[in-house]
PDB file of C-alpha atoms in Angstrom:
ATOM      1  CA  MET A   1      -0.059   0.180  -0.208  1.00  0.00           C
ATOM      2  CA  THR A   2       3.179   1.645   0.347  1.00  0.00           C
ATOM      3  CA  THR A   3       2.675   3.160  -3.039  1.00  0.00           C
ATOM      4  CA  ASP A   4       1.939   7.108  -4.494  1.00  0.00           C
ATOM      5  CA  THR A   5      -1.170   7.599  -5.580  1.00  0.00           C
ATOM      6  CA  ILE A   6      -2.789  10.170  -7.494  1.00  0.00           C
ATOM      7  CA  VAL A   7      -7.083  10.035  -7.890  1.00  0.00           C
ATOM      8  CA  LEU A   8      -8.373  11.874 -10.557  1.00  0.00           C
ATOM      9  CA  ALA A   9     -11.449  13.130 -11.660  1.00  0.00           C
ATOM     10  CA  THR A  10     -12.338  15.392 -15.149  1.00  0.00           C
ATOM     11  CA  SER A  11     -16.046  17.179 -15.867  1.00  0.00           C
ATOM     12  CA  TRP A  12     -16.299  18.837 -19.969  1.00  0.00           C
ATOM     13  CA  ILE A  13     -19.082  19.271 -21.989  1.00  0.00           C
ATOM     14  CA  GLN A  14     -19.800  19.540 -24.928  1.00  0.00           C
ATOM     15  CA  GLN A  15     -20.481  22.934 -27.390  1.00  0.00           C
ATOM     16  CA  SER A  16     -21.933  22.720 -30.107  1.00  0.00           C
ATOM     17  CA  ALA A  17     -20.665  23.708 -33.020  1.00  0.00           C
ATOM     18  CA  TRP A  18     -21.799  27.468 -33.708  1.00  0.00           C
ATOM     19  CA  GLY A  19     -21.175  29.506 -37.148  1.00  0.00           C
ATOM     20  CA  GLU A  20     -18.130  28.407 -38.472  1.00  0.00           C
ATOM     21  CA  CYS A  21     -16.769  27.714 -34.893  1.00  0.00           C
ATOM     22  CA  PRO A  22     -16.950  23.263 -34.850  1.00  0.00           C
ATOM     23  CA  ALA A  23     -18.242  21.551 -31.731  1.00  0.00           C
ATOM     24  CA  ARG A  24     -15.793  20.959 -28.629  1.00  0.00           C
ATOM     25  CA  THR A  25     -15.580  19.287 -25.806  1.00  0.00           C
ATOM     26  CA  LEU A  26     -14.495  21.444 -23.212  1.00  0.00           C
ATOM     27  CA  LEU A  27     -12.518  20.195 -19.807  1.00  0.00           C
ATOM     28  CA  VAL A  28     -13.816  22.309 -17.951  1.00  0.00           C
ATOM     29  CA  GLY A  29     -13.144  20.669 -14.371  1.00  0.00           C
ATOM     30  CA  ALA A  30     -10.612  18.612 -13.233  1.00  0.00           C
ATOM     31  CA  ALA A  31      -9.381  17.448  -9.485  1.00  0.00           C
ATOM     32  CA  THR A  32      -7.501  15.271  -8.148  1.00  0.00           C
ATOM     33  CA  LEU A  33      -6.371  13.864  -4.500  1.00  0.00           C
ATOM     34  CA  THR A  34      -2.367  12.863  -4.038  1.00  0.00           C
ATOM     35  CA  CYS A  35      -1.263  10.054  -1.330  1.00  0.00           C
ATOM     36  CA  ARG A  36       2.358  10.591  -0.559  1.00  0.00           C
ATOM     37  CA  TYR A  37       4.148   8.663   1.972  1.00  0.00           C
ATOM     38  CA  ARG A  38       7.532  10.128   3.298  1.00  0.00           C
ATOM     39  CA  PHE A  39       9.795   9.207   6.396  1.00  0.00           C
ATOM     40  CA  GLY A  40       6.868   6.034   7.449  1.00  0.00           C
ATOM     41  CA  SER A  41       3.523   9.187   7.536  1.00  0.00           C
ATOM     42  CA  VAL A  42       1.020   9.471   5.126  1.00  0.00           C
ATOM     43  CA  GLY A  43      -0.018  12.840   3.614  1.00  0.00           C
ATOM     44  CA  PHE A  44      -2.543  13.829   1.786  1.00  0.00           C
ATOM     45  CA  ASP A  45      -2.993  17.145  -1.110  1.00  0.00           C
ATOM     46  CA  LEU A  46      -6.433  17.868  -2.653  1.00  0.00           C
ATOM     47  CA  GLY A  47      -6.430  20.504  -5.341  1.00  0.00           C
ATOM     48  CA  ALA A  48      -8.870  21.627  -7.886  1.00  0.00           C
ATOM     49  CA  HIS A  49      -9.562  23.810 -11.245  1.00  0.00           C
ATOM     50  CA  SER A  50     -12.253  24.656 -13.366  1.00  0.00           C
ATOM     51  CA  THR A  51     -12.858  26.945 -16.834  1.00  0.00           C
ATOM     52  CA  THR A  52     -16.311  28.719 -16.925  1.00  0.00           C
ATOM     53  CA  VAL A  53     -17.396  30.673 -19.620  1.00  0.00           C
ATOM     54  CA  THR A  54     -15.559  34.162 -19.680  1.00  0.00           C
ATOM     55  CA  ASP A  55     -12.227  32.035 -19.146  1.00  0.00           C
ATOM     56  CA  ASN A  56     -10.025  30.276 -21.399  1.00  0.00           C
ATOM     57  CA  PRO A  57     -10.135  26.979 -21.905  1.00  0.00           C
ATOM     58  CA  VAL A  58      -6.712  26.217 -22.084  1.00  0.00           C
ATOM     59  CA  GLU A  59      -5.727  27.236 -18.881  1.00  0.00           C
ATOM     60  CA  THR A  60      -7.752  23.569 -16.721  1.00  0.00           C
ATOM     61  CA  ILE A  61      -5.593  21.561 -19.859  1.00  0.00           C
ATOM     62  CA  SER A  62      -2.660  23.058 -18.556  1.00  0.00           C
ATOM     63  CA  TRP A  63      -3.247  23.449 -14.837  1.00  0.00           C
ATOM     64  CA  LEU A  64      -4.459  19.018 -15.620  1.00  0.00           C
ATOM     65  CA  ALA A  65      -0.825  19.000 -17.334  1.00  0.00           C
ATOM     66  CA  ASP A  66       1.392  20.065 -14.609  1.00  0.00           C
ATOM     67  CA  ALA A  67      -0.864  18.760 -11.934  1.00  0.00           C
ATOM     68  CA  PHE A  68       0.726  15.464 -13.385  1.00  0.00           C
ATOM     69  CA  HIS A  69       4.248  16.347 -14.247  1.00  0.00           C
ATOM     70  CA  ILE A  70       5.722  14.130 -11.725  1.00  0.00           C
ATOM     71  CA  PRO A  71       3.858  10.711 -12.797  1.00  0.00           C
ATOM     72  CA  PRO A  72       2.731   9.163  -9.806  1.00  0.00           C
ATOM     73  CA  ALA A  73       3.431   5.152  -9.345  1.00  0.00           C
ATOM     74  CA  ARG A  74      -0.791   5.029  -9.422  1.00  0.00           C
ATOM     75  CA  LEU A  75      -3.586   6.539 -11.275  1.00  0.00           C
ATOM     76  CA  LEU A  76      -6.831   5.608  -9.604  1.00  0.00           C
ATOM     77  CA  LEU A  77      -9.961   6.892 -12.162  1.00  0.00           C
ATOM     78  CA  TRP A  78     -13.823   6.349 -12.004  1.00  0.00           C
ATOM     79  CA  ARG A  79     -15.183   4.329 -15.299  1.00  0.00           C
ATOM     80  CA  ALA A  80     -11.144   5.003 -17.182  1.00  0.00           C
ATOM     81  CA  GLU A  81     -11.983   3.160 -20.759  1.00  0.00           C
ATOM     82  CA  ASN A  82     -15.445   4.272 -21.811  1.00  0.00           C
ATOM     83  CA  ILE A  83     -15.186   8.071 -19.558  1.00  0.00           C
ATOM     84  CA  VAL A  84     -12.213   9.598 -18.296  1.00  0.00           C
ATOM     85  CA  VAL A  85      -9.728   8.534 -21.126  1.00  0.00           C
ATOM     86  CA  PRO A  86     -12.132   9.761 -23.861  1.00  0.00           C
ATOM     87  CA  SER A  87     -13.506  12.480 -23.068  1.00  0.00           C
ATOM     88  CA  LEU A  88      -9.247  13.934 -21.862  1.00  0.00           C
ATOM     89  CA  ILE A  89      -9.001  13.015 -25.113  1.00  0.00           C
ATOM     90  CA  ALA A  90     -11.686  14.867 -27.464  1.00  0.00           C
ATOM     91  CA  ALA A  91     -10.771  17.436 -25.143  1.00  0.00           C
ATOM     92  CA  ALA A  92      -7.112  17.790 -26.555  1.00  0.00           C
ATOM     93  CA  GLU A  93      -8.187  17.229 -29.894  1.00  0.00           C
ATOM     94  CA  THR A  94     -10.594  19.782 -30.353  1.00  0.00           C
ATOM     95  CA  ALA A  95      -8.619  22.597 -28.276  1.00  0.00           C
ATOM     96  CA  ARG A  96      -7.780  25.420 -29.733  1.00  0.00           C
ATOM     97  CA  ASP A  97      -4.384  25.793 -27.711  1.00  0.00           C
ATOM     98  CA  ALA A  98      -2.734  22.191 -29.144  1.00  0.00           C
ATOM     99  CA  LEU A  99       0.302  22.499 -27.543  1.00  0.00           C
ATOM    100  CA  ALA A 100      -1.462  22.929 -24.222  1.00  0.00           C
ATOM    101  CA  ALA A 101      -2.981  19.966 -25.010  1.00  0.00           C
ATOM    102  CA  ALA A 102      -0.091  18.348 -26.988  1.00  0.00           C
ATOM    103  CA  LYS A 103       1.599  18.413 -23.686  1.00  0.00           C
ATOM    104  CA  MET A 104      -1.337  17.229 -21.547  1.00  0.00           C
ATOM    105  CA  LEU A 105      -2.074  14.241 -22.964  1.00  0.00           C
ATOM    106  CA  ARG A 106       2.076  13.543 -22.830  1.00  0.00           C
ATOM    107  CA  GLU A 107       1.743  13.805 -18.858  1.00  0.00           C
ATOM    108  CA  LEU A 108      -1.014  11.527 -18.735  1.00  0.00           C
ATOM    109  CA  ASP A 109       0.571   9.405 -21.074  1.00  0.00           C
ATOM    110  CA  LEU A 110       3.079   8.768 -18.807  1.00  0.00           C
ATOM    111  CA  ALA A 111       0.936   8.457 -15.710  1.00  0.00           C
ATOM    112  CA  PHE A 112      -0.288   5.927 -17.748  1.00  0.00           C
ATOM    113  CA  THR A 113       2.895   3.903 -17.242  1.00  0.00           C
ATOM    114  CA  GLY A 114       2.209   3.123 -14.152  1.00  0.00           C
ATOM    115  CA  GLU A 115      -0.656   1.190 -11.918  1.00  0.00           C
ATOM    116  CA  VAL A 116      -3.296   2.225 -13.357  1.00  0.00           C
ATOM    117  CA  ILE A 117      -6.792   1.277 -11.655  1.00  0.00           C
ATOM    118  CA  ASP A 118     -10.188   1.874 -12.407  1.00  0.00           C
ATOM    119  CA  VAL A 119     -12.424   1.454  -9.182  1.00  0.00           C
ATOM    120  CA  ALA A 120     -15.200   1.039 -11.181  1.00  0.00           C
ATOM    121  CA  GLU A 121     -14.740  -2.599 -11.778  1.00  0.00           C
ATOM    122  CA  THR A 122     -15.038  -3.285  -8.238  1.00  0.00           C
ATOM    123  CA  TYR A 123     -18.299  -1.883  -8.342  1.00  0.00           C
ATOM    124  CA  GLY A 124     -19.262  -3.482 -11.079  1.00  0.00           C
ATOM    125  CA  GLY A 125     -17.394  -2.290 -14.693  1.00  0.00           C
ATOM    126  CA  SER A 126     -18.366  -0.128 -17.317  1.00  0.00           C
ATOM    127  CA  SER A 127     -22.649  -1.710 -16.287  1.00  0.00           C
ATOM    128  CA  ALA A 128     -21.497   0.170 -13.050  1.00  0.00           C
ATOM    129  CA  LYS A 129     -24.425   2.247 -10.614  1.00  0.00           C
ATOM    130  CA  SER A 130     -23.972   5.679 -10.929  1.00  0.00           C
ATOM    131  CA  PHE A 131     -21.410   6.767  -9.268  1.00  0.00           C
ATOM    132  CA  ASP A 132     -23.356   9.347  -7.004  1.00  0.00           C
ATOM    133  CA  ALA A 133     -25.493   5.663  -6.825  1.00  0.00           C
ATOM    134  CA  VAL A 134     -22.564   3.903  -5.544  1.00  0.00           C
ATOM    135  CA  ALA A 135     -21.357   6.112  -3.397  1.00  0.00           C
ATOM    136  CA  HIS A 136     -24.712   6.179  -1.621  1.00  0.00           C
ATOM    137  CA  TRP A 137     -24.720   2.871  -1.367  1.00  0.00           C
ATOM    138  CA  ALA A 138     -21.553   2.447   0.212  1.00  0.00           C
ATOM    139  CA  ASP A 139     -21.960   5.735   2.025  1.00  0.00           C
ATOM    140  CA  VAL A 140     -19.238   8.339   1.016  1.00  0.00           C
ATOM    141  CA  PRO A 141     -20.336  11.653   0.879  1.00  0.00           C
ATOM    142  CA  PHE A 142     -20.469  13.532  -2.432  1.00  0.00           C
ATOM    143  CA  VAL A 143     -21.277  16.200  -4.227  1.00  0.00           C
ATOM    144  CA  PRO A 144     -24.248  15.266  -7.072  1.00  0.00           C
ATOM    145  CA  MET A 145     -23.485  17.732 -10.466  1.00  0.00           C
ATOM    146  CA  THR A 146     -26.395  16.584 -12.890  1.00  0.00           C
ATOM    147  CA  ARG A 147     -24.840  17.615 -16.719  1.00  0.00           C
ATOM    148  CA  ALA A 148     -27.460  20.444 -16.693  1.00  0.00           C
ATOM    149  CA  ASP A 149     -26.098  21.634 -13.339  1.00  0.00           C
ATOM    150  CA  LEU A 150     -22.537  21.734 -14.939  1.00  0.00           C
ATOM    151  CA  GLU A 151     -23.666  23.596 -17.244  1.00  0.00           C
ATOM    152  CA  GLU A 152     -25.019  26.083 -15.734  1.00  0.00           C
ATOM    153  CA  ALA A 153     -22.385  26.872 -13.619  1.00  0.00           C
ATOM    154  CA  HIS A 154     -20.086  26.493 -16.615  1.00  0.00           C
ATOM    155  CA  ARG A 155     -22.569  29.654 -17.997  1.00  0.00           C
ATOM    156  CA  THR A 156     -22.580  31.281 -15.161  1.00  0.00           C
ATOM    157  CA  GLY A 157     -19.215  31.807 -13.620  1.00  0.00           C
ATOM    158  CA  CYS A 158     -19.639  28.959 -11.067  1.00  0.00           C
ATOM    159  CA  HIS A 159     -16.763  27.916 -10.513  1.00  0.00           C
ATOM    160  CA  GLY A 160     -17.346  27.090  -6.408  1.00  0.00           C
ATOM    161  CA  ALA A 161     -20.000  24.754  -8.239  1.00  0.00           C
ATOM    162  CA  ILE A 162     -18.039  22.670 -10.288  1.00  0.00           C
ATOM    163  CA  ARG A 163     -14.706  22.621  -8.107  1.00  0.00           C
ATOM    164  CA  GLU A 164     -17.034  21.072  -4.404  1.00  0.00           C
ATOM    165  CA  HIS A 165     -18.554  18.880  -6.782  1.00  0.00           C
ATOM    166  CA  LEU A 166     -14.851  17.874  -8.620  1.00  0.00           C
ATOM    167  CA  ALA A 167     -13.309  17.672  -5.266  1.00  0.00           C
ATOM    168  CA  ALA A 168     -16.161  15.075  -3.587  1.00  0.00           C
ATOM    169  CA  ARG A 169     -15.696  13.048  -6.523  1.00  0.00           C
ATOM    170  CA  VAL A 170     -11.966  12.033  -6.282  1.00  0.00           C
ATOM    171  CA  LYS A 171     -12.690  12.240  -2.282  1.00  0.00           C
ATOM    172  CA  ALA A 172     -15.125   9.454  -2.565  1.00  0.00           C
ATOM    173  CA  THR A 173     -12.928   8.010  -4.920  1.00  0.00           C
ATOM    174  CA  TRP A 174     -10.146   6.759  -2.442  1.00  0.00           C
ATOM    175  CA  GLN A 175     -13.025   6.040  -0.195  1.00  0.00           C
ATOM    176  CA  LEU A 176     -14.468   3.778  -2.752  1.00  0.00           C
ATOM    177  CA  TRP A 177     -10.592   2.498  -3.768  1.00  0.00           C
ATOM    178  CA  LEU A 178     -10.193   1.502  -0.044  1.00  0.00           C
ATOM    179  CA  ALA A 179     -13.328   0.268   0.910  1.00  0.00           C
ATOM    180  CA  SER A 180     -12.221  -2.727  -1.845  1.00  0.00           C
ATOM    181  CA  ARG A 181      -8.994  -3.348  -0.158  1.00  0.00           C
ATOM    182  CA  LYS A 182      -7.827  -6.034   3.287  1.00  0.00           C
ATOM    183  CA  ASP A 183      -5.044  -4.094   3.788  1.00  0.00           C
ATOM    184  CA  ALA A 184      -6.284  -0.428   4.407  1.00  0.00           C
ATOM    185  CA  GLU A 185      -6.531  -0.502   7.638  1.00  0.00           C
ATOM    186  CA  SER A 186      -4.502   1.868   8.561  1.00  0.00           C
ATOM    187  CA  LEU A 187      -5.014   3.900   5.404  1.00  0.00           C
ATOM    188  CA  VAL A 188      -8.882   3.849   6.458  1.00  0.00           C
ATOM    189  CA  GLY A 189      -7.707   5.906   9.710  1.00  0.00           C
ATOM    190  CA  ALA A 190      -5.051   8.120   7.793  1.00  0.00           C
ATOM    191  CA  THR A 191      -8.087   9.389   5.556  1.00  0.00           C
ATOM    192  CA  GLU A 192     -10.629   9.865   8.130  1.00  0.00           C
ATOM    193  CA  ALA A 193      -7.949  11.613  10.638  1.00  0.00           C
ATOM    194  CA  TRP A 194      -7.165  14.199   7.299  1.00  0.00           C
ATOM    195  CA  LEU A 195     -11.065  13.868   6.430  1.00  0.00           C
ATOM    196  CA  ALA A 196     -11.342  15.953   9.159  1.00  0.00           C
ATOM    197  CA  THR A 197      -8.680  18.455   8.470  1.00  0.00           C
ATOM    198  CA  SER A 198      -9.288  22.089   6.764  1.00  0.00           C
ATOM    199  CA  ASP A 199      -6.966  20.488   4.311  1.00  0.00           C
ATOM    200  CA  SER A 200      -9.236  18.279   3.599  1.00  0.00           C
ATOM    201  CA  GLN A 201     -11.458  21.327   1.309  1.00  0.00           C
ATOM    202  CA  VAL A 202     -10.639  22.399  -1.607  1.00  0.00           C
ATOM    203  CA  THR A 203      -9.457  26.146  -2.441  1.00  0.00           C
ATOM    204  CA  LEU A 204     -12.215  27.791  -4.397  1.00  0.00           C
TER     205      LEU A 204
END
């Protein structure tokens, strides 16, 4: 279990073609939870970023690239193969800043060379119930956000709603993974202690 780990959650919207502007997939938010072991103890670092209608979408792409500049030994995601990865590729392919998009894909590609765990596999894989349903069943806190809620937050510049949703999602994904392990008792205790601190709240 003593392996540095990053948990990743993302949000995106589909922007329809308008006039001469082609349709795009916009990466409008991302959050990471990093668990690191140093000198016999474990530490956590939570980060989140978002871009709304008045921002340049490349900002979240660049933030995510920087977040993975040092590849983790283990990467945790939810529904990686049929949701997260395709959406990131689509966002990169339709981004107006090709260099930033290429950098993000390069850093993520390096991250995927380590151990990659799709936490959803434990809860049904591609046929799993919704994330919210699984989190509710497991009694893990989460912040729901429908597609309509996300589009409204993006339209109105509500960064807080996007970041709080994604921050809660990476924490819940981490807890769902721990719940599926038989050797994680000490890490569960460390996680609960961290969750009781202000450091477990995302900066808005």
